[in-house]
Short mmCIF file of C-alpha atoms in Angstrom, two decimals:
data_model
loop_
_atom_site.label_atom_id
_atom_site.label_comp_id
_atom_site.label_asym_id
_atom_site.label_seq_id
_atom_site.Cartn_x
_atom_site.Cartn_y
_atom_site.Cartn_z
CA UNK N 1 -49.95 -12.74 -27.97
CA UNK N 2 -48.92 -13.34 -31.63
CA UNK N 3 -46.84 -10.50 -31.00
CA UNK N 4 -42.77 -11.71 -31.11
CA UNK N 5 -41.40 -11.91 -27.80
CA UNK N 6 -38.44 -9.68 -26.87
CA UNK N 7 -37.36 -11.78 -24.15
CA UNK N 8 -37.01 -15.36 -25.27
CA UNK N 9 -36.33 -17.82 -22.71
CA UNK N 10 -36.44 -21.17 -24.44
CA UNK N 11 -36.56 -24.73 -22.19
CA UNK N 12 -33.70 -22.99 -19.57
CA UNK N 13 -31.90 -26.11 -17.91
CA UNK N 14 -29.53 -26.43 -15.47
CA UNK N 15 -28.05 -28.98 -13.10
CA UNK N 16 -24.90 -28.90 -10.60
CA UNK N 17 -24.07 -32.36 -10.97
CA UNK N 18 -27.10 -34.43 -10.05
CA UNK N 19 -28.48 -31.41 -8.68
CA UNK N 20 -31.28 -29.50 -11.11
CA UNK N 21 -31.60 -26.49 -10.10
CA UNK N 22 -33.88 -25.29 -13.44
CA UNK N 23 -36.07 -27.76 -15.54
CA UNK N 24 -36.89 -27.07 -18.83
CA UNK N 25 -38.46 -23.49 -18.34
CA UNK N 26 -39.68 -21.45 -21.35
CA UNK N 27 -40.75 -17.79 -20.89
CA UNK N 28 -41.48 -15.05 -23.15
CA UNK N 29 -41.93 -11.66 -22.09
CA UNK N 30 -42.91 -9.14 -24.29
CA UNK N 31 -41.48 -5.36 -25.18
CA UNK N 32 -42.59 -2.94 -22.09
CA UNK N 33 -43.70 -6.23 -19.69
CA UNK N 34 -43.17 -6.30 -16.12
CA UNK N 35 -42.45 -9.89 -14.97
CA UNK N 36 -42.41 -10.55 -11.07
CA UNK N 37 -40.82 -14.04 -10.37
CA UNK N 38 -41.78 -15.17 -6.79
CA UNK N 39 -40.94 -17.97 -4.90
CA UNK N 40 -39.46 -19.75 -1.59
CA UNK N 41 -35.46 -19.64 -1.87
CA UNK N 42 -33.63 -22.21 -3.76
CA UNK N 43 -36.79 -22.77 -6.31
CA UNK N 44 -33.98 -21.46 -8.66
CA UNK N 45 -35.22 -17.97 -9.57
CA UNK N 46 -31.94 -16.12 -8.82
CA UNK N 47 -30.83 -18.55 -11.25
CA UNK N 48 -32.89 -18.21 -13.74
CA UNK N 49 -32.73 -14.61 -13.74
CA UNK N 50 -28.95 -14.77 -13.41
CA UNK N 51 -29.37 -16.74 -16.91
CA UNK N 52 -30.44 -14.21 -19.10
CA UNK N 53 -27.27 -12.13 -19.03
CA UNK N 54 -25.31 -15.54 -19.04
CA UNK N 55 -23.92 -14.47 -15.56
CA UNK N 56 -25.01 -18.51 -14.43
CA UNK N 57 -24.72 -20.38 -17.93
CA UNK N 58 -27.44 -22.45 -18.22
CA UNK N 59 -26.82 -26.46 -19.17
CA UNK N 60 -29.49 -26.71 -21.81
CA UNK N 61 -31.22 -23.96 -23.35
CA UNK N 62 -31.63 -20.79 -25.33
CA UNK N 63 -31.66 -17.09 -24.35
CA UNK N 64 -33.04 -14.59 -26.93
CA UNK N 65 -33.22 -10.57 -26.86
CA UNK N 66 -35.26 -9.71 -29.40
CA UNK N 67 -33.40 -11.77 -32.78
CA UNK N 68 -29.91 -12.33 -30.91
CA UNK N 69 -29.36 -15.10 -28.61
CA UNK N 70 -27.81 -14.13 -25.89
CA UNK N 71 -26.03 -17.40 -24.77
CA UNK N 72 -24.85 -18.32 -28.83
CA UNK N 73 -22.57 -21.26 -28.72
CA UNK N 74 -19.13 -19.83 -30.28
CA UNK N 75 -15.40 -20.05 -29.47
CA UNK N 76 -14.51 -18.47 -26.63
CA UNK N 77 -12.56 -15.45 -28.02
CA UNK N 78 -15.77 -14.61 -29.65
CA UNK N 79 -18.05 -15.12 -27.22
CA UNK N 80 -16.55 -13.16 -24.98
CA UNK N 81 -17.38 -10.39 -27.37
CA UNK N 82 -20.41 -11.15 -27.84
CA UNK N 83 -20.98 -11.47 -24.41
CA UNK N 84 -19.82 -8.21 -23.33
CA UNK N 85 -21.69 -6.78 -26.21
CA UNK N 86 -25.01 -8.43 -25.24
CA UNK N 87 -24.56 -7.29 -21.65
CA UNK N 88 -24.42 -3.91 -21.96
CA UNK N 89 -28.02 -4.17 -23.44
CA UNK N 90 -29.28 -6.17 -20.42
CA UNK N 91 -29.21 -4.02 -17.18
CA UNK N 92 -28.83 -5.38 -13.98
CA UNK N 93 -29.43 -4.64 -10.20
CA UNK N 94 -27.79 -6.80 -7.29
CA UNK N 95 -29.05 -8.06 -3.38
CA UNK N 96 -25.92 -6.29 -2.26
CA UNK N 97 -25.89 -3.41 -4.57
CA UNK N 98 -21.99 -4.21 -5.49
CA UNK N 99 -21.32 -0.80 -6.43
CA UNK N 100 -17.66 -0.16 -6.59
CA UNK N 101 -16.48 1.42 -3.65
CA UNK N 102 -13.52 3.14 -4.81
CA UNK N 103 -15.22 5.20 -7.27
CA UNK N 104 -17.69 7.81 -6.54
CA UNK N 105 -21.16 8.01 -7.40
CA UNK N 106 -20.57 9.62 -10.68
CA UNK N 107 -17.51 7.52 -11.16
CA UNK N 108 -19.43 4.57 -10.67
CA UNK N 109 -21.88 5.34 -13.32
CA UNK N 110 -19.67 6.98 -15.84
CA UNK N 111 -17.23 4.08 -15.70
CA UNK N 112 -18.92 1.42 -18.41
CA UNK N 113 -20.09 4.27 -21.39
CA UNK N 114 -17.09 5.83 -21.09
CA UNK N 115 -14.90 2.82 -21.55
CA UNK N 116 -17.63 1.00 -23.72
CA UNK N 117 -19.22 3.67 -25.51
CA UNK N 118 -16.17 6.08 -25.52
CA UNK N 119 -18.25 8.92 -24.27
CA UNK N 120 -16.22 11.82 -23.44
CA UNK N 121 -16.26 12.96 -19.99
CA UNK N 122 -18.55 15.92 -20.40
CA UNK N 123 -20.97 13.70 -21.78
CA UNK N 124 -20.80 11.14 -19.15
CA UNK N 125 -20.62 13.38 -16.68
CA UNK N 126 -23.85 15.17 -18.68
CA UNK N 127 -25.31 11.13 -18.40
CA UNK N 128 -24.62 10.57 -14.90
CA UNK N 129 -26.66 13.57 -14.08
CA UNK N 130 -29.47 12.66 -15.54
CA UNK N 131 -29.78 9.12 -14.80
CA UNK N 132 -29.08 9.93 -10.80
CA UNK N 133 -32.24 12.78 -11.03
CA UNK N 134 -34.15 10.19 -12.57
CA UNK N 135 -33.77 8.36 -8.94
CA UNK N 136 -33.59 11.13 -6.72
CA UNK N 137 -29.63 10.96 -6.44
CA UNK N 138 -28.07 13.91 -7.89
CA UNK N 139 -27.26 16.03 -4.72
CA UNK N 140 -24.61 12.60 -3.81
CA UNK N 141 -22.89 12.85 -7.15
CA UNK N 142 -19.64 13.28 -5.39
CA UNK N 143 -19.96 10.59 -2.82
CA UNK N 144 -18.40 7.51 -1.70
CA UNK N 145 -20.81 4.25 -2.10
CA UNK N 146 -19.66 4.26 1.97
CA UNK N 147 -21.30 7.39 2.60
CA UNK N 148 -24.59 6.68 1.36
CA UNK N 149 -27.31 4.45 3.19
CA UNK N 150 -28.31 1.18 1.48
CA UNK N 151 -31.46 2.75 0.02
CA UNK N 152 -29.43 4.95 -1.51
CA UNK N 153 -26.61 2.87 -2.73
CA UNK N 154 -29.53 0.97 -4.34
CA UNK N 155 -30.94 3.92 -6.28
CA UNK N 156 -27.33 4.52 -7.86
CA UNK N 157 -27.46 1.02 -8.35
CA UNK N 158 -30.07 1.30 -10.69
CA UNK N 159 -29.01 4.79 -11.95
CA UNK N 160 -25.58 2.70 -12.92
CA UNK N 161 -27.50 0.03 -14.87
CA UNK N 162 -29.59 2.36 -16.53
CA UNK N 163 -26.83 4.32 -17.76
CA UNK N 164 -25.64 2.08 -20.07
CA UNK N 165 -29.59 1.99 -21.67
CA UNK N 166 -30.25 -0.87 -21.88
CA UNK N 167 -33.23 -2.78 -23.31
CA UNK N 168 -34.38 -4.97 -20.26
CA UNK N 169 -33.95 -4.25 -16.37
CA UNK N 170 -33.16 -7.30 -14.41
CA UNK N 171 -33.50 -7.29 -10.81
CA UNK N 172 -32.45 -9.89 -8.02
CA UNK N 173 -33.67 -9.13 -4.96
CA UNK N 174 -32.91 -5.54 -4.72
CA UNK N 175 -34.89 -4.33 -2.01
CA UNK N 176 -33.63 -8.50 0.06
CA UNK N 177 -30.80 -6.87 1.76
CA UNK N 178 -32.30 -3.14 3.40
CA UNK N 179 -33.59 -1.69 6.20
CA UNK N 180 -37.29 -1.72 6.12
CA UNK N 181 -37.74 2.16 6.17
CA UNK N 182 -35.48 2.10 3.42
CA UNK N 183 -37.41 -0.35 0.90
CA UNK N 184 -40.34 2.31 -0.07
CA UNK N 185 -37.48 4.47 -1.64
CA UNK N 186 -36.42 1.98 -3.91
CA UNK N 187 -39.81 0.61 -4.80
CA UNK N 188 -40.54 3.93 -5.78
CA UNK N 189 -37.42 4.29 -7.78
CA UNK N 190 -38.67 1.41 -10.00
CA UNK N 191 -42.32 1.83 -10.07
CA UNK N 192 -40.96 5.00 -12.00
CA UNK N 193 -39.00 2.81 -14.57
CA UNK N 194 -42.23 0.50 -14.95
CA UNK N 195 -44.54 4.03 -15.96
CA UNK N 196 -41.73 4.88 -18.48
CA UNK N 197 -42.75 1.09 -20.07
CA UNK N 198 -38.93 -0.17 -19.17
CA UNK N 199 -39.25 -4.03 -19.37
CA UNK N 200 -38.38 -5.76 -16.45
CA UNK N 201 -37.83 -8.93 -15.00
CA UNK N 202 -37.95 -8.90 -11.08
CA UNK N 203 -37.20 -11.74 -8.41
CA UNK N 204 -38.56 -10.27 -5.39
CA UNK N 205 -40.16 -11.26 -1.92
CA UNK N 206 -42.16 -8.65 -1.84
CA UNK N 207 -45.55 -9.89 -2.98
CA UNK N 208 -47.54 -6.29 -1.96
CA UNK N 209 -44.90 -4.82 -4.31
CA UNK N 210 -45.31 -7.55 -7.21
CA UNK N 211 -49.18 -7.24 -6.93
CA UNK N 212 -48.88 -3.45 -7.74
CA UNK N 213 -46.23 -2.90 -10.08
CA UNK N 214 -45.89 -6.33 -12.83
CA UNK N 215 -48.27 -7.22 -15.20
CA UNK N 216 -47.37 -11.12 -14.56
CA UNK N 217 -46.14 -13.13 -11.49
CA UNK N 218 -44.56 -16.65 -12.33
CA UNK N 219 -44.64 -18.76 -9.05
CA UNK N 220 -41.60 -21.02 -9.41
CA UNK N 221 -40.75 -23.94 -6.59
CA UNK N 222 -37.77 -26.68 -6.84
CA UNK N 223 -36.69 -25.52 -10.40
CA UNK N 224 -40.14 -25.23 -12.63
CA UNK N 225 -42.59 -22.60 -13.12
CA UNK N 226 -45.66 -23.93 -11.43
CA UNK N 227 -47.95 -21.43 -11.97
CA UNK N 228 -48.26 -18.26 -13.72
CA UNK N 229 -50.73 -14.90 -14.92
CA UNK N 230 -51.83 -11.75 -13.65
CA UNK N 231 -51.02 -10.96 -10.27
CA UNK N 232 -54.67 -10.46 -9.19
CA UNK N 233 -55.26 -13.96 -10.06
CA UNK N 234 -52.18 -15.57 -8.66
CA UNK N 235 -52.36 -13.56 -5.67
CA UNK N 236 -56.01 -13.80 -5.02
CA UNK N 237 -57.44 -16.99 -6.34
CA UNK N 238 -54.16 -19.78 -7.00
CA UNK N 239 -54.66 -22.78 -8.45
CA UNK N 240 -51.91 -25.15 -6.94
CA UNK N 241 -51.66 -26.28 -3.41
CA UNK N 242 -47.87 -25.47 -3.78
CA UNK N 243 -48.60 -21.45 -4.54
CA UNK N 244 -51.08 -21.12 -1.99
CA UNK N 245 -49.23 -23.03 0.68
CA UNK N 246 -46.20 -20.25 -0.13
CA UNK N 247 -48.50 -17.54 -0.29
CA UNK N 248 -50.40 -18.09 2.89
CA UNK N 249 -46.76 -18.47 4.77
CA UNK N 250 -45.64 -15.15 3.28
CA UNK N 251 -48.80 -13.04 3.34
CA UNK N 252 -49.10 -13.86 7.18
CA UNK N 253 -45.24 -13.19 7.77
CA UNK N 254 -45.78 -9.77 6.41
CA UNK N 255 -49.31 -9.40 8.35
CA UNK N 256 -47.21 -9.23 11.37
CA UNK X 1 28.85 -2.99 26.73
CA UNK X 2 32.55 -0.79 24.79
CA UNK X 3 30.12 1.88 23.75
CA UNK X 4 33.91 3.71 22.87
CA UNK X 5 34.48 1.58 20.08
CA UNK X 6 30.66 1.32 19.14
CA UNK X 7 30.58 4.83 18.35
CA UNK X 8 34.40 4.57 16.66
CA UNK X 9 33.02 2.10 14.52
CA UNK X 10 29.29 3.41 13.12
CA UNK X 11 30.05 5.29 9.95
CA UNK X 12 31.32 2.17 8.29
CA UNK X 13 28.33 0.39 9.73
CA UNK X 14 26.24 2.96 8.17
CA UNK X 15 28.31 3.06 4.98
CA UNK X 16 27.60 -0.81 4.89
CA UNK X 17 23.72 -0.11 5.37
CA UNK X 18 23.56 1.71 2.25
CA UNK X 19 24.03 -1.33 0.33
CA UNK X 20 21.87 -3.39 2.83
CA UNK X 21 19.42 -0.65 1.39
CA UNK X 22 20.18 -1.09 -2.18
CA UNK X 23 19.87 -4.49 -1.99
CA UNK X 24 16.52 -4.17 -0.54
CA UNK X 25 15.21 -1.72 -3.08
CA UNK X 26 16.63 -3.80 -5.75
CA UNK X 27 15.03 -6.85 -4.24
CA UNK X 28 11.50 -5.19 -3.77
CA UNK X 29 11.48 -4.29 -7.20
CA UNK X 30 12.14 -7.01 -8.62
CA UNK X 31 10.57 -9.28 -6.55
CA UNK X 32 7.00 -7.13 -7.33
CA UNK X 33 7.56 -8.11 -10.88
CA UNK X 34 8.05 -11.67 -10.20
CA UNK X 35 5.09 -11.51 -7.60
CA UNK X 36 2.99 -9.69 -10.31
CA UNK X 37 4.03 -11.91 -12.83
CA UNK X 38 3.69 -15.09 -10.91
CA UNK X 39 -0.27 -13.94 -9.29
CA UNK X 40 -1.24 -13.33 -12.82
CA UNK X 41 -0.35 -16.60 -14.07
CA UNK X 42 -1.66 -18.41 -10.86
CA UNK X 43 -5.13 -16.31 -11.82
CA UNK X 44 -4.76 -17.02 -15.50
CA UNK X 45 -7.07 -19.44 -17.53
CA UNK X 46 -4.36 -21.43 -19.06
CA UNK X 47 -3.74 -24.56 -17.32
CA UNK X 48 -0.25 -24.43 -18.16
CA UNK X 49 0.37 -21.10 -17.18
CA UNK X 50 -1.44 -21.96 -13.55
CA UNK X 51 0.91 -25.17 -13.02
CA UNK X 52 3.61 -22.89 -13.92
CA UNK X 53 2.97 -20.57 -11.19
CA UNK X 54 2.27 -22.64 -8.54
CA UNK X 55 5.60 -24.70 -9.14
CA UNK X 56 7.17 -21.42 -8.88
CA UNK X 57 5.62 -20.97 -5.68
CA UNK X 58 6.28 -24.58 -4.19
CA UNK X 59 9.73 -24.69 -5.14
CA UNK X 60 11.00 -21.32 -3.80
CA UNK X 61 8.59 -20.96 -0.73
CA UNK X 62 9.44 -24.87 -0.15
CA UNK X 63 13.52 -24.14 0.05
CA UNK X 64 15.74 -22.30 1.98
CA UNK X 65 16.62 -19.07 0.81
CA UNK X 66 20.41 -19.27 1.60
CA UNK X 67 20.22 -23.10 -0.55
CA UNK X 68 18.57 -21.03 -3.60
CA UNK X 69 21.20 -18.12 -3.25
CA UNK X 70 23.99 -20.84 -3.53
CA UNK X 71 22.96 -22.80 -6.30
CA UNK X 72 22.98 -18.89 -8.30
CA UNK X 73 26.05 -18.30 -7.01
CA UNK X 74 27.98 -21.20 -6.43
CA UNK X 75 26.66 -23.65 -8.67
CA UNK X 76 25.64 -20.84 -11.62
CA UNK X 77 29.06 -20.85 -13.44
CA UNK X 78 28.95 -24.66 -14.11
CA UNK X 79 25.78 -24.15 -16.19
CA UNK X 80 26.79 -21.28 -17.46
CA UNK X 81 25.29 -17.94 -15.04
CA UNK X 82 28.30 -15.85 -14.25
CA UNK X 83 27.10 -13.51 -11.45
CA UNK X 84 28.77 -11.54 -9.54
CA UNK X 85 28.43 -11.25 -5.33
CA UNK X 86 26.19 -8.82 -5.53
CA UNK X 87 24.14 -9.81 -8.44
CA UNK X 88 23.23 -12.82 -7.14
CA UNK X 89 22.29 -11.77 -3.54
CA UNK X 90 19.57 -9.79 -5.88
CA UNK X 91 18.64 -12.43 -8.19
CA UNK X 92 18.41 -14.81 -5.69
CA UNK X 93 16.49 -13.09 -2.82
CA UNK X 94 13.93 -11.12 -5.25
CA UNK X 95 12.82 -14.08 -6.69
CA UNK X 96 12.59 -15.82 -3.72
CA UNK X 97 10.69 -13.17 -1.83
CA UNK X 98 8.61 -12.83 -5.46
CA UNK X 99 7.18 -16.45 -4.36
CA UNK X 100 6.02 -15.16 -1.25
CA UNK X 101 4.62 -11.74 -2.94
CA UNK X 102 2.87 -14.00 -5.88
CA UNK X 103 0.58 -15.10 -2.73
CA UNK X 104 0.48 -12.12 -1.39
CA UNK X 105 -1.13 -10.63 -4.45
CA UNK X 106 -3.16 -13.43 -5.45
CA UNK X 107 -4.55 -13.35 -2.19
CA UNK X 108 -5.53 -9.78 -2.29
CA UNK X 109 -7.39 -10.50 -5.77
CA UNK X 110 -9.27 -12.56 -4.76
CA UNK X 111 -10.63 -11.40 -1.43
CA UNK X 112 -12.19 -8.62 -3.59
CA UNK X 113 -15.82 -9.70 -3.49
CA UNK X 114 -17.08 -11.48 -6.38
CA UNK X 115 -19.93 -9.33 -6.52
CA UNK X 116 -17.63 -6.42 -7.66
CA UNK X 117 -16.52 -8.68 -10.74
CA UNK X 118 -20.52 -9.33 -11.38
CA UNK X 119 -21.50 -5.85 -11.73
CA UNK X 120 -18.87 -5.15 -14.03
CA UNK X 121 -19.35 -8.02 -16.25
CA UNK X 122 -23.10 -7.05 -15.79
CA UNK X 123 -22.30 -3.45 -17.57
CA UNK X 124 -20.60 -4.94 -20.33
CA UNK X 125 -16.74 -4.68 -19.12
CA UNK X 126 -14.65 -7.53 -20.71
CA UNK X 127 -12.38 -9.82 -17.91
CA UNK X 128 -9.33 -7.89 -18.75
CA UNK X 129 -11.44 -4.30 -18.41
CA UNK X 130 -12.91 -5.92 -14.78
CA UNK X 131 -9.07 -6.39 -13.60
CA UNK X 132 -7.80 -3.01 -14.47
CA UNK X 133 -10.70 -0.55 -13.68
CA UNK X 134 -12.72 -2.53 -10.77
CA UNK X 135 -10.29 -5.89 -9.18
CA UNK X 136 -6.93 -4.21 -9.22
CA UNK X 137 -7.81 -0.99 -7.32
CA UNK X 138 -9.39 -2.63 -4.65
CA UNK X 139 -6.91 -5.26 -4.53
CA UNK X 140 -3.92 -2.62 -4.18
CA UNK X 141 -5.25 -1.12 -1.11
CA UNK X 142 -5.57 -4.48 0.26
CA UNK X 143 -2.34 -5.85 -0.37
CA UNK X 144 0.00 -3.18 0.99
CA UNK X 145 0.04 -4.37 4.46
CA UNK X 146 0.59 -8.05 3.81
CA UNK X 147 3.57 -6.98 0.89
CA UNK X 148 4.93 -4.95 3.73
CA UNK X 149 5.44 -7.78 5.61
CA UNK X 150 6.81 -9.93 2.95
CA UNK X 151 9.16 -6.66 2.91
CA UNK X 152 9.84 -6.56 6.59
CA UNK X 153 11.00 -10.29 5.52
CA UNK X 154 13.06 -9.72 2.69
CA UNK X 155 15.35 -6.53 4.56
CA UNK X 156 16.16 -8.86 7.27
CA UNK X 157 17.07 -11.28 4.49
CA UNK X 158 19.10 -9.55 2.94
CA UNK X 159 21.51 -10.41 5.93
CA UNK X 160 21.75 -14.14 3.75
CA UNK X 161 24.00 -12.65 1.38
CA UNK X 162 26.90 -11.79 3.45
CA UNK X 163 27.23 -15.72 3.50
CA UNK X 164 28.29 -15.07 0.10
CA UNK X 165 30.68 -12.21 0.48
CA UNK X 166 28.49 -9.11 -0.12
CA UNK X 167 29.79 -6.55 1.53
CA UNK X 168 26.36 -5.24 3.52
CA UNK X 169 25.73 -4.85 7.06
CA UNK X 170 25.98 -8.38 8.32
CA UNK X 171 29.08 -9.00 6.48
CA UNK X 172 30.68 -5.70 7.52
CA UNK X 173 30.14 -7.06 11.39
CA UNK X 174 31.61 -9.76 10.72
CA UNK X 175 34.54 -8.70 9.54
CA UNK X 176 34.96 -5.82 12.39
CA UNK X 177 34.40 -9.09 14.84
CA UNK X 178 37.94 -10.54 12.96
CA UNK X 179 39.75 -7.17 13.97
CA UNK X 180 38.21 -6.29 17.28
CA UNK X 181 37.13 -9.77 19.00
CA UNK X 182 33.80 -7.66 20.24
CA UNK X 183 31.31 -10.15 18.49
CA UNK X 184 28.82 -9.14 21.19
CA UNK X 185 29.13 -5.09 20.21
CA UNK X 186 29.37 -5.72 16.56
CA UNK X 187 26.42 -7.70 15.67
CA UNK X 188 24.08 -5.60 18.09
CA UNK X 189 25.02 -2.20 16.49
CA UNK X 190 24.07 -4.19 13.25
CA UNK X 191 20.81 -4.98 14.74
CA UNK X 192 20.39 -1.85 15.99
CA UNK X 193 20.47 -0.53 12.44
CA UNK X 194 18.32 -2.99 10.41
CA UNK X 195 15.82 -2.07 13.33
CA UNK X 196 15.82 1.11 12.29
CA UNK X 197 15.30 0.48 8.71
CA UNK X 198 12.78 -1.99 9.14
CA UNK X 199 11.02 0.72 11.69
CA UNK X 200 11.14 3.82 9.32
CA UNK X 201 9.68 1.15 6.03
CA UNK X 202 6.87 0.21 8.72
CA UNK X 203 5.94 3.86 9.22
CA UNK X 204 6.37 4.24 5.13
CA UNK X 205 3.78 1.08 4.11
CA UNK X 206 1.49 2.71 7.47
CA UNK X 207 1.70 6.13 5.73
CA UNK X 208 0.58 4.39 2.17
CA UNK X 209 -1.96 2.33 3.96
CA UNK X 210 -4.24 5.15 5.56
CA UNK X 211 -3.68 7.25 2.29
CA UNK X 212 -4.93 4.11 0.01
CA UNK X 213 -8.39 3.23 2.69
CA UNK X 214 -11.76 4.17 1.24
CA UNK X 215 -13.08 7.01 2.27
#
């Protein structure tokens, strides 16, 4: 562990009002790691997550990506650049997919390098295809987001983030808002990304899919990591009442 | 009902709706650019620029039209705006029906789902890159019907101005009424008309609403 992290989250805060929603949380995660943060809702996960690409600003705290913070105090004007640039290295993939529903597939994917990275439209177009066979998309190409089922929309979801290349893959609950049949093709979908070594950060529900894919689980309740390490030990043998009360709740829920 | 004079009287009618028409083109236009204008400093992060905005807003939705026309008109030469008739039947109703389409278009920004602006920050796409590629052409297709309405308002506006001599369809009545006494004749063949106008624009902003939906 002397190695430097690549994801630096140093003593996150942040409080709406009185409210604290995240208390002094540090986490490192290192180059390649696959980080599963689980938890019951409002433990302030989402938010944490939402953090590292500054989409919820946190009150007190640093974000790092490898030797650039990504929340750097500066003057607007400049931060905005900075932010936009720091973005595009940090990929993300939404509950609700939010792709943009005017656009087709490929327009949906092609949109950010071509505007950001001024890729022409051959190689764009040349991008788009590959990303969309990397998750099993490329016969829709020339759909409408409205003409594809949510598993699917989620798979260009993550063929849209991943077109930009970015360094780390953040996901928020990805798989929160499908059908149950349609889960395993999304699972599968990133599995895939975690055997190419992509580094990921994922808030999920699903514990069976946390337990196979991550290399660490961070249990987090009412704004603080309470307990963390390798999913066979925080799934099998816990140490605080407050993870194994959680644990028994959701393992039996998905008994059923 | 003297349908005999009705039909005597028509092509001046009609001559007269060709200006109720120009003024409504006129005021469209130029209303959308106040409306643009006005939604984009409502949305802006200036607090100046948002105070701005919603004065505008207050002050034109929260008078009457016809007071607004004559204070251009009638009370413009005393500080100095010399407009004619016409002029300031445009002025006056596009930028009061631009108060009503700066809401209009606001409104249609914003009831694009936040989660559209997220993913586009997410990829890297400034504020100003989010508006124009991902907000705005979602927010079009949603703000054609409600603009049509604030267009369906602004034709049968238009009427205002004969209160201040334009020449346009209401006026034109009027002034048949001084030559034929038929009051009742003359102001339902106007209506007659402006229904048909305001019929064939609702079949035009139908036609551009089922082209604009999402497939």
């Amino acid at each position: 562990m002397t190695e430097k992290p690549f994801i630096d989250i140093r003593h996150a805060a942040k409080s709406y009002g009185t409210l604290e929603v995240l208390k002094d949380i540090s986490l490192q995660v290192q180059k390649g790691q696959i980080v599963a943060i689980i938890g019951p809702s409002g433990s302030g996960k989402s938010t944490l997550l939402r953090a590292i690409n500054d989409l919820d600003p946190l009150t007190k705290g640093e974000v790092w990506l490898e030797d650039m913070q990504v929340n750097k105090p500066l003057p607007p004007r400049q931060y905005e650049r900075h932010i936009n640039q720091m973005r595009q290295q940090i990929g993300m993939v939404f509950q609700h997919f939010n792709l943009f529903p005017h656009l087709t597939v490929r327009g949906n994917i092609t949109l950010a390098p071509k505007m950001l990275k001024k890729l022409s439209d051959a190689e764009a177009n040349a991008l788009a295809e590959r990303e969309l066979a990397h998750v099993g998309m490329l016969d829709r190409i020339d759909y409408y987001p409205s003409q594809l089922s949510g598993g699917q929309k989620q798979r260009v979801a993550i063929a849209r983030a991943l077109a930009m290349e970015p360094k780390v893959m953040l996901f928020d609950e990805v798989t929160s808002a499908l059908d149950p049949e349609l889960v395993e093709e999304v699972n599968l979908a990133m599995k895939k990304l975690a055997e190419e070594h992509m580094t990921m950060i994922i808030v999920t529900h699903e514990m069976g899919f946390a337990q196979d894919v991550c290399d660490r689980v961070l249990f987090m309740d009412q704004g603080v990591v309470v307990e963390e390490g390798p999913p066979e030990v925080i799934f099998r043998t816990p140490k605080h009442e407050r993870t194994k009360n959680f644990l028994r709740k959701h393992l039996q829920g998905n008994a059923q | 009902m003297d349908f005999d004079l009705m039909l005597r009287v028509y092509p001046f009618f009609l001559k007269a709706a060709l200006v109720t028409l120009e003024l409504s083109v006129l005021t469209t236009a130029l209303g959308l650019g106040c409306g643009a204008l006005g939604a984009a400093a409502r949305l802006s992060r200036s607090t100046v620029l948002r105070a701005l905005g919603a004065s505008y807003v207050s002050v034109f939705r929260g008078t009457p039209a016809l007071i607004q026309i004559f204070i251009l008109y009638f009370g413009g030469p005393q500080i100095g705006i010399q407009l004619d008739a016409f002029g300031a039947g445009v002025i006056g109703l596009g930028v009061n029906i631009g108060a009503y389409m700066t809401e209009t278009i606001r409104g249609a920004i914003i009831a694009v789902d936040r989660g559209q602006t997220e993913a586009a920050r997410t990829l890297g796409l400034s504020r100003s890159e989010t508006m124009r590629k991902v907000i705005l052409p979602q927010a079009a297709r949603l703000m054609i019907r409600p603009l049509g309405v604030n267009i369906n308002a602004l034709i049968k506006g238009t009427a205002l101005v004969a209160a201040i001599s334009v020449v346009e369809l209401t006026y034109t009545a009027q002034r048949y009424i001084g030559s034929t006494y038929k009051p009742f004749e003359m102001f339902f063949l106007a209506g007659v008309i402006y229904m048909v106008i305001i019929y064939v624009t609702g079949l035009g902003v139908n036609w551009l609403d089922r082209r604009a939906r999402i497939t």
